[in-house]
C-alpha cells in the first residue's frame, strides 16, 4: 500500500529516543528546552514553546493573545477542524473566510470581504492557514490586520520549513515577521514527527511567559510574577492566577522531534523533488491540474493536491476506491469547515463559493519522504488511467 502520507523514521531517530528512555527524565526535562531552542533558531523566532499537539498549540495561542467569549476570530473554511475549534474552546465565535478555489488559501481579497461583511461584530483575530505548506502574501494580510486592529495567528501545521519571499528576503514561517504568533503540529502525518506534538512561536517575551504557564495548569513559579507574598513561602511555592491546562509534552517526544528537525532541510528538498515530478507528469494533462504554485512562497510541501473536475468523469469517491484497490491511498483536504453540522447549527447555512469549488475538485496524492520514483510513477499512471 502506498499511503497518501507517512512519517520517515531512521536509526538516528530511534537511537535518540532510546537514549532518553535510559536517562533520568521522561516527561518535561532538558530535551524539551533543547527542542524549543532548536526550533526557535530554525524558524528565526525569539521563543518557542513545545506542547502536546497542534490543537493545544492553537488553544494556547488563542488564550495567549487574549481572545475570550464574545470575541470573533476569522478562519479560512478550507482547513482542519482544529483551526476553528480553538476559538470555540474559549467561547469566541468564528467567521469563516472564503478561499481561492485554486490554492485553497485565504487571500487579501477574501479576507477584506469577510471583514467588511462582518464589521458590526467584535473581530479580534485572524487564523491564517498555510494549506499544503504554501503561504499567501503575508505582508498584504498583515496590512489588513493592522488596519482593522486584528491579531494574526498563523496555523502552520503544514508549513514547517516554508519561507515567505518578499523583496528578495526570506522570512521563515514561525518567525512572525508578519504575524503575532505561529502554531505547529508534529503529528506523524505532518512534515516533522514527534508522535504527538506541537509548538507555538512568538517574539514577545510576555506572551512566551504566558504560554509556558498556561501549558502547565497556569502555575507561576517565578516569585517576581506573584501577586501575593505570604510570609511562609519556600522552594515549593507557586501561584495560580489564570486557569491553565496540562498541555505539556515530554523529553521522549522532543528527542524524536529534535532528531527529525535536523533533517528538515533534507525532507523539504526530497518533498520538492516529488512535487516537481508530479507537476511535470501532469503539466499538459487535460483534466488533472496540479495545485497553483505561488511565487512568493518557498514551500516545504506537506501535501500534493491536484484538482480534477469530477463532474464530467468518474466520481471522486469511485476514483478513490479504485485507487485504494490498486494499492494507492489518496485523501481530501479538506471538507469546508463552515459546512460541518456543528457550525451550521451555530451560524446557519452559508455559501462560500471559493471553498466549495475548491472542495469539489481537490484530491491529495501520496507525498512523503521515502516515496520511490517507481511508486510515484505508478500513482501517476493509475490516476490517469482510473480517473475518467
Ligand atoms: C493537523 C492540523 C492541526 C492539529 O494538529 P494536531 O497535532 O493533530 O492536533 C491543526 N491545523 C491544521 C491545519 C492541521 O493540519
mmCIF file with all atom_site columns, N, CA, C and O and ligand atoms in Angstrom, residues 52-58 78-83 129-131 155-158 183-190 195-198 302-303 333-334, ligand 1:
data_model
loop_
_atom_site.group_PDB
_atom_site.id
_atom_site.type_symbol
_atom_site.label_atom_id
_atom_site.label_alt_id
_atom_site.label_comp_id
_atom_site.label_asym_id
_atom_site.label_entity_id
_atom_site.label_seq_id
_atom_site.pdbx_PDB_ins_code
_atom_site.Cartn_x
_atom_site.Cartn_y
_atom_site.Cartn_z
_atom_site.occupancy
_atom_site.B_iso_or_equiv
_atom_site.pdbx_formal_charge
_atom_site.auth_seq_id
_atom_site.auth_comp_id
_atom_site.auth_asym_id
_atom_site.auth_atom_id
_atom_site.pdbx_PDB_model_num
ATOM   1   N N  . UNK A 1 52  ? 1.571   19.586 23.643 1.00 0.00 ? 52  UNK A N  1
ATOM   2   C CA . UNK A 1 52  ? 1.194   18.195 23.407 1.00 0.00 ? 52  UNK A CA 1
ATOM   3   C C  . UNK A 1 52  ? 0.741   17.885 21.981 1.00 0.00 ? 52  UNK A C  1
ATOM   4   O O  . UNK A 1 52  ? 0.862   16.759 21.530 1.00 0.00 ? 52  UNK A O  1
ATOM   5   N N  . UNK A 1 53  ? 0.197   18.857 21.258 1.00 0.00 ? 53  UNK A N  1
ATOM   6   C CA . UNK A 1 53  ? -0.163  18.648 19.849 1.00 0.00 ? 53  UNK A CA 1
ATOM   7   C C  . UNK A 1 53  ? -0.488  19.981 19.178 1.00 0.00 ? 53  UNK A C  1
ATOM   8   O O  . UNK A 1 53  ? -0.446  21.032 19.838 1.00 0.00 ? 53  UNK A O  1
ATOM   9   N N  . UNK A 1 54  ? -0.823  19.934 17.917 1.00 0.00 ? 54  UNK A N  1
ATOM   10  C CA . UNK A 1 54  ? -1.090  21.160 17.166 1.00 0.00 ? 54  UNK A CA 1
ATOM   11  C C  . UNK A 1 54  ? -2.388  21.836 17.583 1.00 0.00 ? 54  UNK A C  1
ATOM   12  O O  . UNK A 1 54  ? -2.535  23.059 17.440 1.00 0.00 ? 54  UNK A O  1
ATOM   13  N N  . UNK A 1 55  ? -3.321  21.060 18.100 1.00 0.00 ? 55  UNK A N  1
ATOM   14  C CA . UNK A 1 55  ? -4.594  21.620 18.551 1.00 0.00 ? 55  UNK A CA 1
ATOM   15  C C  . UNK A 1 55  ? -4.417  22.379 19.862 1.00 0.00 ? 55  UNK A C  1
ATOM   16  O O  . UNK A 1 55  ? -4.936  23.492 20.019 1.00 0.00 ? 55  UNK A O  1
ATOM   17  N N  . UNK A 1 56  ? -3.650  21.808 20.795 1.00 0.00 ? 56  UNK A N  1
ATOM   18  C CA . UNK A 1 56  ? -3.402  22.523 22.048 1.00 0.00 ? 56  UNK A CA 1
ATOM   19  C C  . UNK A 1 56  ? -2.526  23.755 21.769 1.00 0.00 ? 56  UNK A C  1
ATOM   20  O O  . UNK A 1 56  ? -2.659  24.777 22.448 1.00 0.00 ? 56  UNK A O  1
ATOM   21  N N  . UNK A 1 57  ? -1.659  23.673 20.762 1.00 0.00 ? 57  UNK A N  1
ATOM   22  C CA . UNK A 1 57  ? -0.858  24.845 20.369 1.00 0.00 ? 57  UNK A CA 1
ATOM   23  C C  . UNK A 1 57  ? -1.781  25.990 19.957 1.00 0.00 ? 57  UNK A C  1
ATOM   24  O O  . UNK A 1 57  ? -1.591  27.147 20.360 1.00 0.00 ? 57  UNK A O  1
ATOM   25  N N  . UNK A 1 58  ? -2.822  25.663 19.170 1.00 0.00 ? 58  UNK A N  1
ATOM   26  C CA . UNK A 1 58  ? -3.784  26.685 18.742 1.00 0.00 ? 58  UNK A CA 1
ATOM   27  C C  . UNK A 1 58  ? -4.576  27.231 19.933 1.00 0.00 ? 58  UNK A C  1
ATOM   28  O O  . UNK A 1 58  ? -4.794  28.439 20.038 1.00 0.00 ? 58  UNK A O  1
ATOM   29  N N  . UNK A 1 78  ? -11.297 26.317 4.356  1.00 0.00 ? 78  UNK A N  1
ATOM   30  C CA . UNK A 1 78  ? -10.561 25.112 3.955  1.00 0.00 ? 78  UNK A CA 1
ATOM   31  C C  . UNK A 1 78  ? -9.393  24.910 4.913  1.00 0.00 ? 78  UNK A C  1
ATOM   32  O O  . UNK A 1 78  ? -8.321  25.513 4.772  1.00 0.00 ? 78  UNK A O  1
ATOM   33  N N  . UNK A 1 79  ? -9.624  24.106 5.920  1.00 0.00 ? 79  UNK A N  1
ATOM   34  C CA . UNK A 1 79  ? -8.605  23.781 6.910  1.00 0.00 ? 79  UNK A CA 1
ATOM   35  C C  . UNK A 1 79  ? -9.090  22.596 7.724  1.00 0.00 ? 79  UNK A C  1
ATOM   36  O O  . UNK A 1 79  ? -10.216 22.129 7.564  1.00 0.00 ? 79  UNK A O  1
ATOM   37  N N  . UNK A 1 80  ? -8.210  22.126 8.617  1.00 0.00 ? 80  UNK A N  1
ATOM   38  C CA . UNK A 1 80  ? -8.615  21.090 9.551  1.00 0.00 ? 80  UNK A CA 1
ATOM   39  C C  . UNK A 1 80  ? -9.485  21.736 10.639 1.00 0.00 ? 80  UNK A C  1
ATOM   40  O O  . UNK A 1 80  ? -9.313  22.910 10.965 1.00 0.00 ? 80  UNK A O  1
ATOM   41  N N  . UNK A 1 81  ? -10.403 20.958 11.194 1.00 0.00 ? 81  UNK A N  1
ATOM   42  C CA . UNK A 1 81  ? -11.354 21.435 12.192 1.00 0.00 ? 81  UNK A CA 1
ATOM   43  C C  . UNK A 1 81  ? -10.708 22.270 13.299 1.00 0.00 ? 81  UNK A C  1
ATOM   44  O O  . UNK A 1 81  ? -11.269 23.263 13.762 1.00 0.00 ? 81  UNK A O  1
ATOM   45  N N  . UNK A 1 82  ? -9.508  21.851 13.724 1.00 0.00 ? 82  UNK A N  1
ATOM   46  C CA . UNK A 1 82  ? -8.867  22.450 14.898 1.00 0.00 ? 82  UNK A CA 1
ATOM   47  C C  . UNK A 1 82  ? -8.650  23.957 14.752 1.00 0.00 ? 82  UNK A C  1
ATOM   48  O O  . UNK A 1 82  ? -8.721  24.693 15.743 1.00 0.00 ? 82  UNK A O  1
ATOM   49  N N  . UNK A 1 83  ? -8.404  24.438 13.523 1.00 0.00 ? 83  UNK A N  1
ATOM   50  C CA . UNK A 1 83  ? -8.143  25.873 13.321 1.00 0.00 ? 83  UNK A CA 1
ATOM   51  C C  . UNK A 1 83  ? -9.324  26.712 13.802 1.00 0.00 ? 83  UNK A C  1
ATOM   52  O O  . UNK A 1 83  ? -9.144  27.809 14.308 1.00 0.00 ? 83  UNK A O  1
ATOM   53  N N  . UNK A 1 129 ? -4.072  29.991 7.673  1.00 0.00 ? 129 UNK A N  1
ATOM   54  C CA . UNK A 1 129 ? -3.664  28.591 7.499  1.00 0.00 ? 129 UNK A CA 1
ATOM   55  C C  . UNK A 1 129 ? -2.843  28.447 6.211  1.00 0.00 ? 129 UNK A C  1
ATOM   56  O O  . UNK A 1 129 ? -3.292  28.879 5.150  1.00 0.00 ? 129 UNK A O  1
ATOM   57  N N  . UNK A 1 130 ? -1.682  27.853 6.315  1.00 0.00 ? 130 UNK A N  1
ATOM   58  C CA . UNK A 1 130 ? -0.819  27.674 5.141  1.00 0.00 ? 130 UNK A CA 1
ATOM   59  C C  . UNK A 1 130 ? -1.051  26.281 4.566  1.00 0.00 ? 130 UNK A C  1
ATOM   60  O O  . UNK A 1 130 ? -0.242  25.365 4.758  1.00 0.00 ? 130 UNK A O  1
ATOM   61  N N  . UNK A 1 131 ? -2.176  26.144 3.865  1.00 0.00 ? 131 UNK A N  1
ATOM   62  C CA . UNK A 1 131 ? -2.609  24.844 3.353  1.00 0.00 ? 131 UNK A CA 1
ATOM   63  C C  . UNK A 1 131 ? -1.553  24.206 2.463  1.00 0.00 ? 131 UNK A C  1
ATOM   64  O O  . UNK A 1 131 ? -1.011  24.872 1.569  1.00 0.00 ? 131 UNK A O  1
ATOM   65  N N  . UNK A 1 155 ? -1.592  29.335 11.601 1.00 0.00 ? 155 UNK A N  1
ATOM   66  C CA . UNK A 1 155 ? -1.668  27.894 11.818 1.00 0.00 ? 155 UNK A CA 1
ATOM   67  C C  . UNK A 1 155 ? -0.735  27.257 10.775 1.00 0.00 ? 155 UNK A C  1
ATOM   68  O O  . UNK A 1 155 ? -1.109  27.088 9.624  1.00 0.00 ? 155 UNK A O  1
ATOM   69  N N  . UNK A 1 156 ? 0.472   26.944 11.232 1.00 0.00 ? 156 UNK A N  1
ATOM   70  C CA . UNK A 1 156 ? 1.500   26.427 10.324 1.00 0.00 ? 156 UNK A CA 1
ATOM   71  C C  . UNK A 1 156 ? 1.691   24.924 10.502 1.00 0.00 ? 156 UNK A C  1
ATOM   72  O O  . UNK A 1 156 ? 2.794   24.405 10.322 1.00 0.00 ? 156 UNK A O  1
ATOM   73  N N  . UNK A 1 157 ? 0.591   24.229 10.819 1.00 0.00 ? 157 UNK A N  1
ATOM   74  C CA . UNK A 1 157 ? 0.661   22.769 10.982 1.00 0.00 ? 157 UNK A CA 1
ATOM   75  C C  . UNK A 1 157 ? 1.244   22.107 9.733  1.00 0.00 ? 157 UNK A C  1
ATOM   76  O O  . UNK A 1 157 ? 1.893   21.065 9.820  1.00 0.00 ? 157 UNK A O  1
ATOM   77  N N  . UNK A 1 158 ? 1.027   22.734 8.558  1.00 0.00 ? 158 UNK A N  1
ATOM   78  C CA . UNK A 1 158 ? 1.526   22.157 7.304  1.00 0.00 ? 158 UNK A CA 1
ATOM   79  C C  . UNK A 1 158 ? 2.853   22.762 6.864  1.00 0.00 ? 158 UNK A C  1
ATOM   80  O O  . UNK A 1 158 ? 3.405   22.334 5.862  1.00 0.00 ? 158 UNK A O  1
ATOM   81  N N  . UNK A 1 183 ? 1.579   28.605 15.203 1.00 0.00 ? 183 UNK A N  1
ATOM   82  C CA . UNK A 1 183 ? 1.477   27.269 15.808 1.00 0.00 ? 183 UNK A CA 1
ATOM   83  C C  . UNK A 1 183 ? 1.902   26.192 14.811 1.00 0.00 ? 183 UNK A C  1
ATOM   84  O O  . UNK A 1 183 ? 1.718   26.343 13.602 1.00 0.00 ? 183 UNK A O  1
ATOM   85  N N  . UNK A 1 184 ? 2.460   25.120 15.360 1.00 0.00 ? 184 UNK A N  1
ATOM   86  C CA . UNK A 1 184 ? 2.897   23.980 14.548 1.00 0.00 ? 184 UNK A CA 1
ATOM   87  C C  . UNK A 1 184 ? 2.314   22.685 15.102 1.00 0.00 ? 184 UNK A C  1
ATOM   88  O O  . UNK A 1 184 ? 2.002   22.603 16.291 1.00 0.00 ? 184 UNK A O  1
ATOM   89  N N  . UNK A 1 185 ? 2.216   21.682 14.231 1.00 0.00 ? 185 UNK A N  1
ATOM   90  C CA . UNK A 1 185 ? 1.850   20.329 14.658 1.00 0.00 ? 185 UNK A CA 1
ATOM   91  C C  . UNK A 1 185 ? 2.958   19.378 14.234 1.00 0.00 ? 185 UNK A C  1
ATOM   92  O O  . UNK A 1 185 ? 3.500   19.504 13.132 1.00 0.00 ? 185 UNK A O  1
ATOM   93  N N  . UNK A 1 186 ? 3.264   18.437 15.103 1.00 0.00 ? 186 UNK A N  1
ATOM   94  C CA . UNK A 1 186 ? 4.266   17.427 14.756 1.00 0.00 ? 186 UNK A CA 1
ATOM   95  C C  . UNK A 1 186 ? 3.668   16.028 14.841 1.00 0.00 ? 186 UNK A C  1
ATOM   96  O O  . UNK A 1 186 ? 4.308   15.074 15.253 1.00 0.00 ? 186 UNK A O  1
ATOM   97  N N  . UNK A 1 187 ? 2.396   15.950 14.467 1.00 0.00 ? 187 UNK A N  1
ATOM   98  C CA . UNK A 1 187 ? 1.707   14.667 14.292 1.00 0.00 ? 187 UNK A CA 1
ATOM   99  C C  . UNK A 1 187 ? 2.451   13.901 13.176 1.00 0.00 ? 187 UNK A C  1
ATOM   100 O O  . UNK A 1 187 ? 2.944   14.515 12.232 1.00 0.00 ? 187 UNK A O  1
ATOM   101 N N  . UNK A 1 188 ? 2.518   12.572 13.247 1.00 0.00 ? 188 UNK A N  1
ATOM   102 C CA . UNK A 1 188 ? 3.326   11.811 12.282 1.00 0.00 ? 188 UNK A CA 1
ATOM   103 C C  . UNK A 1 188 ? 2.976   12.043 10.813 1.00 0.00 ? 188 UNK A C  1
ATOM   104 O O  . UNK A 1 188 ? 3.809   11.816 9.934  1.00 0.00 ? 188 UNK A O  1
ATOM   105 N N  . UNK A 1 189 ? 1.758   12.490 10.532 1.00 0.00 ? 189 UNK A N  1
ATOM   106 C CA . UNK A 1 189 ? 1.399   12.697 9.138  1.00 0.00 ? 189 UNK A CA 1
ATOM   107 C C  . UNK A 1 189 ? 1.935   14.042 8.626  1.00 0.00 ? 189 UNK A C  1
ATOM   108 O O  . UNK A 1 189 ? 2.019   14.276 7.427  1.00 0.00 ? 189 UNK A O  1
ATOM   109 N N  . UNK A 1 190 ? 2.375   14.908 9.540  1.00 0.00 ? 190 UNK A N  1
ATOM   110 C CA . UNK A 1 190 ? 2.927   16.209 9.153  1.00 0.00 ? 190 UNK A CA 1
ATOM   111 C C  . UNK A 1 190 ? 4.406   16.039 8.767  1.00 0.00 ? 190 UNK A C  1
ATOM   112 O O  . UNK A 1 190 ? 4.942   14.936 8.819  1.00 0.00 ? 190 UNK A O  1
ATOM   113 N N  . UNK A 1 195 ? 5.500   11.918 17.291 1.00 0.00 ? 195 UNK A N  1
ATOM   114 C CA . UNK A 1 195 ? 4.477   11.053 17.893 1.00 0.00 ? 195 UNK A CA 1
ATOM   115 C C  . UNK A 1 195 ? 3.233   11.899 17.968 1.00 0.00 ? 195 UNK A C  1
ATOM   116 O O  . UNK A 1 195 ? 2.514   12.056 16.998 1.00 0.00 ? 195 UNK A O  1
ATOM   117 N N  . UNK A 1 196 ? 2.987   12.492 19.123 1.00 0.00 ? 196 UNK A N  1
ATOM   118 C CA . UNK A 1 196 ? 2.068   13.620 19.228 1.00 0.00 ? 196 UNK A CA 1
ATOM   119 C C  . UNK A 1 196 ? 2.933   14.799 19.650 1.00 0.00 ? 196 UNK A C  1
ATOM   120 O O  . UNK A 1 196 ? 3.815   14.649 20.488 1.00 0.00 ? 196 UNK A O  1
ATOM   121 N N  . UNK A 1 197 ? 2.680   15.953 19.089 1.00 0.00 ? 197 UNK A N  1
ATOM   122 C CA . UNK A 1 197 ? 3.471   17.116 19.496 1.00 0.00 ? 197 UNK A CA 1
ATOM   123 C C  . UNK A 1 197 ? 3.049   18.362 18.769 1.00 0.00 ? 197 UNK A C  1
ATOM   124 O O  . UNK A 1 197 ? 2.425   18.303 17.704 1.00 0.00 ? 197 UNK A O  1
ATOM   125 N N  . UNK A 1 198 ? 3.383   19.484 19.364 1.00 0.00 ? 198 UNK A N  1
ATOM   126 C CA . UNK A 1 198 ? 3.088   20.770 18.755 1.00 0.00 ? 198 UNK A CA 1
ATOM   127 C C  . UNK A 1 198 ? 3.984   21.838 19.345 1.00 0.00 ? 198 UNK A C  1
ATOM   128 O O  . UNK A 1 198 ? 4.772   21.548 20.256 1.00 0.00 ? 198 UNK A O  1
ATOM   129 N N  . UNK A 1 302 ? 3.781   19.937 2.285  1.00 0.00 ? 302 UNK A N  1
ATOM   130 C CA . UNK A 1 302 ? 3.242   18.917 3.190  1.00 0.00 ? 302 UNK A CA 1
ATOM   131 C C  . UNK A 1 302 ? 2.290   17.990 2.433  1.00 0.00 ? 302 UNK A C  1
ATOM   132 O O  . UNK A 1 302 ? 2.246   16.796 2.682  1.00 0.00 ? 302 UNK A O  1
ATOM   133 N N  . UNK A 1 303 ? 1.515   18.567 1.492  1.00 0.00 ? 303 UNK A N  1
ATOM   134 C CA . UNK A 1 303 ? 0.548   17.776 0.727  1.00 0.00 ? 303 UNK A CA 1
ATOM   135 C C  . UNK A 1 303 ? 0.761   18.035 -0.753 1.00 0.00 ? 303 UNK A C  1
ATOM   136 O O  . UNK A 1 303 ? 1.155   19.131 -1.145 1.00 0.00 ? 303 UNK A O  1
ATOM   137 N N  . UNK A 1 333 ? -8.356  17.075 1.388  1.00 0.00 ? 333 UNK A N  1
ATOM   138 C CA . UNK A 1 333 ? -8.008  18.127 2.367  1.00 0.00 ? 333 UNK A CA 1
ATOM   139 C C  . UNK A 1 333 ? -8.570  19.446 1.897  1.00 0.00 ? 333 UNK A C  1
ATOM   140 O O  . UNK A 1 333 ? -7.989  20.049 1.013  1.00 0.00 ? 333 UNK A O  1
ATOM   141 N N  . UNK A 1 334 ? -9.651  19.927 2.394  1.00 0.00 ? 334 UNK A N  1
ATOM   142 C CA . UNK A 1 334 ? -10.481 19.414 3.474  1.00 0.00 ? 334 UNK A CA 1
ATOM   143 C C  . UNK A 1 334 ? -11.940 19.634 3.122  1.00 0.00 ? 334 UNK A C  1
ATOM   144 O O  . UNK A 1 334 ? -12.248 20.426 2.233  1.00 0.00 ? 334 UNK A O  1
HETATM 145 C C1 . LIG B 2 .   ? -3.055  18.653 11.922 1.00 0.00 ? 1   LIG B C1 1
HETATM 146 C C2 . LIG B 2 .   ? -3.574  20.008 11.980 1.00 0.00 ? 1   LIG B C2 1
HETATM 147 C C3 . LIG B 2 .   ? -3.881  20.642 13.186 1.00 0.00 ? 1   LIG B C3 1
HETATM 148 C C4 . LIG B 2 .   ? -3.899  19.920 14.509 1.00 0.00 ? 1   LIG B C4 1
HETATM 149 O O1 . LIG B 2 .   ? -2.723  19.296 14.840 1.00 0.00 ? 1   LIG B O1 1
HETATM 150 P P1 . LIG B 2 .   ? -2.730  18.024 15.837 1.00 0.00 ? 1   LIG B P1 1
HETATM 151 O O2 . LIG B 2 .   ? -1.292  17.869 16.189 1.00 0.00 ? 1   LIG B O2 1
HETATM 152 O O3 . LIG B 2 .   ? -3.280  16.875 15.060 1.00 0.00 ? 1   LIG B O3 1
HETATM 153 O O4 . LIG B 2 .   ? -3.578  18.379 17.000 1.00 0.00 ? 1   LIG B O4 1
HETATM 154 C C5 . LIG B 2 .   ? -4.261  21.969 13.157 1.00 0.00 ? 1   LIG B C5 1
HETATM 155 N N1 . LIG B 2 .   ? -4.362  22.639 11.996 1.00 0.00 ? 1   LIG B N1 1
HETATM 156 C C6 . LIG B 2 .   ? -4.099  22.067 10.806 1.00 0.00 ? 1   LIG B C6 1
HETATM 157 C C7 . LIG B 2 .   ? -4.201  22.887 9.558  1.00 0.00 ? 1   LIG B C7 1
HETATM 158 C C8 . LIG B 2 .   ? -3.707  20.722 10.751 1.00 0.00 ? 1   LIG B C8 1
HETATM 159 O O5 . LIG B 2 .   ? -3.464  20.150 9.577  1.00 0.00 ? 1   LIG B O5 1
#
